[in-house]
Amino acid sequence: MSIDQFIASEVKGNDVVLFMKGTPQFPMCGFSGQVAQIIDYLAVPYKGLNVPENDDLRGGIKAYSNWPTIPQLYVKGEFVGGCDIIREMFQAGELQSLFKGKGIAVKESQTA
């Protein structure tokens, strides 16, 4: 299986995939950690793939998405963005709407 086929299989086979540095439990950079924290806060199940573990994956995901940086978030096969985009979408409530619009449940924020 080529790296493109592997990436396509992961993106299409999982509702939410985060290509990141490190793992969801142990992020290796602040940007990956922020995105994982946001997804965890929303209680959305996702698959994290550790890009630095595999040089082919590191180059392949950047070519696949035509996006130069890691992390990269995919929802239902669609590239959403990197850390800055995900953070801005989350703060504006757009990420929650995206998940809900794709049929993925999110934890509702608690109001005091």
Short mmCIF file of C-alpha atoms in Angstrom, two decimals:
data_model
loop_
_atom_site.label_atom_id
_atom_site.label_comp_id
_atom_site.label_asym_id
_atom_site.label_seq_id
_atom_site.Cartn_x
_atom_site.Cartn_y
_atom_site.Cartn_z
CA MET A 1 0.00 0.00 0.00
CA SER A 2 1.39 3.41 -0.94
CA ILE A 3 1.49 6.23 1.58
CA ASP A 4 -1.26 8.04 -0.34
CA GLN A 5 -3.43 4.94 -0.15
CA PHE A 6 -2.72 4.60 3.58
CA ILE A 7 -3.62 8.25 4.23
CA ALA A 8 -6.79 8.00 2.10
CA SER A 9 -7.77 4.83 3.96
CA GLU A 10 -7.32 6.50 7.38
CA VAL A 11 -9.12 9.69 6.34
CA LYS A 12 -12.06 7.82 4.81
CA GLY A 13 -12.17 5.03 7.40
CA ASN A 14 -12.40 7.23 10.50
CA ASP A 15 -14.89 10.00 11.20
CA VAL A 16 -12.24 12.22 12.82
CA VAL A 17 -8.49 11.88 12.22
CA LEU A 18 -5.74 14.10 13.61
CA PHE A 19 -2.34 13.87 11.97
CA MET A 20 -0.13 15.18 14.75
CA LYS A 21 3.30 15.21 16.34
CA GLY A 22 3.06 12.68 19.14
CA THR A 23 -0.07 10.93 20.33
CA PRO A 24 -3.32 12.28 21.83
CA GLN A 25 -2.06 11.19 25.26
CA PHE A 26 1.48 12.56 24.75
CA PRO A 27 1.63 15.36 22.17
CA MET A 28 5.16 16.26 21.09
CA CYS A 29 4.45 19.90 20.24
CA GLY A 30 2.21 22.64 21.56
CA PHE A 31 0.21 22.98 18.35
CA SER A 32 -0.68 19.28 18.25
CA GLY A 33 -1.43 19.44 21.97
CA GLN A 34 -3.83 22.37 21.52
CA VAL A 35 -5.84 20.62 18.80
CA ALA A 36 -5.97 17.36 20.78
CA GLN A 37 -7.10 19.32 23.86
CA ILE A 38 -9.91 21.02 21.92
CA ILE A 39 -11.16 17.72 20.47
CA ASP A 40 -10.92 16.08 23.90
CA TYR A 41 -12.80 19.00 25.48
CA LEU A 42 -15.62 18.47 22.99
CA ALA A 43 -15.57 14.73 23.85
CA VAL A 44 -15.30 13.80 20.17
CA PRO A 45 -13.72 10.39 19.54
CA TYR A 46 -10.84 10.58 17.06
CA LYS A 47 -7.83 8.74 15.77
CA GLY A 48 -4.45 10.38 16.28
CA LEU A 49 -1.61 9.45 13.96
CA ASN A 50 1.96 10.25 15.05
CA VAL A 51 3.52 11.78 11.93
CA PRO A 52 7.18 11.87 13.13
CA GLU A 53 7.15 8.07 13.53
CA ASN A 54 7.18 7.65 9.75
CA ASP A 55 9.08 9.84 7.26
CA ASP A 56 6.80 8.72 4.42
CA LEU A 57 3.76 9.81 6.42
CA ARG A 58 5.40 13.13 7.33
CA GLY A 59 5.90 14.06 3.67
CA GLY A 60 2.85 12.23 2.41
CA ILE A 61 0.29 14.03 4.55
CA LYS A 62 1.64 17.44 3.52
CA ALA A 63 1.34 16.47 -0.15
CA TYR A 64 -2.07 14.82 0.35
CA SER A 65 -3.60 17.95 1.89
CA ASN A 66 -1.41 20.50 0.12
CA TRP A 67 -0.91 21.98 3.60
CA PRO A 68 2.65 22.56 4.86
CA THR A 69 2.26 22.10 8.62
CA ILE A 70 1.29 19.55 11.25
CA PRO A 71 -1.21 19.06 12.92
CA GLN A 72 -3.92 18.47 10.35
CA LEU A 73 -7.51 17.63 11.23
CA TYR A 74 -9.87 15.68 8.97
CA VAL A 75 -13.58 15.28 9.66
CA LYS A 76 -15.60 12.77 7.61
CA GLY A 77 -12.94 12.74 4.89
CA GLU A 78 -12.66 16.54 4.66
CA PHE A 79 -9.51 18.49 5.55
CA VAL A 80 -10.49 21.14 8.11
CA GLY A 81 -7.18 22.82 8.94
CA GLY A 82 -4.26 23.18 11.30
CA CYS A 83 -3.93 24.53 14.81
CA ASP A 84 -4.74 28.22 14.20
CA ILE A 85 -7.81 27.40 12.10
CA ILE A 86 -9.09 24.78 14.56
CA ARG A 87 -8.58 27.12 17.54
CA GLU A 88 -10.39 30.00 15.80
CA MET A 89 -13.24 27.73 14.69
CA PHE A 90 -13.59 26.35 18.23
CA GLN A 91 -13.64 29.82 19.82
CA ALA A 92 -16.32 30.98 17.34
CA GLY A 93 -18.42 27.83 17.81
CA GLU A 94 -17.84 26.85 14.17
CA LEU A 95 -15.97 23.63 14.96
CA GLN A 96 -18.83 22.42 17.14
CA SER A 97 -21.27 23.25 14.31
CA LEU A 98 -19.08 21.42 11.80
CA PHE A 99 -19.04 18.27 13.94
CA LYS A 100 -22.80 18.43 14.52
CA GLY A 101 -23.46 19.08 10.83
CA LYS A 102 -21.51 15.93 9.98
CA GLY A 103 -23.47 13.87 12.50
CA ILE A 104 -20.77 13.78 15.18
CA ALA A 105 -21.96 14.44 18.73
CA VAL A 106 -20.11 17.03 20.80
CA LYS A 107 -20.27 17.73 24.50
CA GLU A 108 -22.36 20.80 25.15
CA SER A 109 -20.57 23.48 27.16
CA GLN A 110 -21.79 23.98 30.68
CA THR A 111 -23.30 27.38 31.45
CA ALA A 112 -23.21 28.81 34.95
#
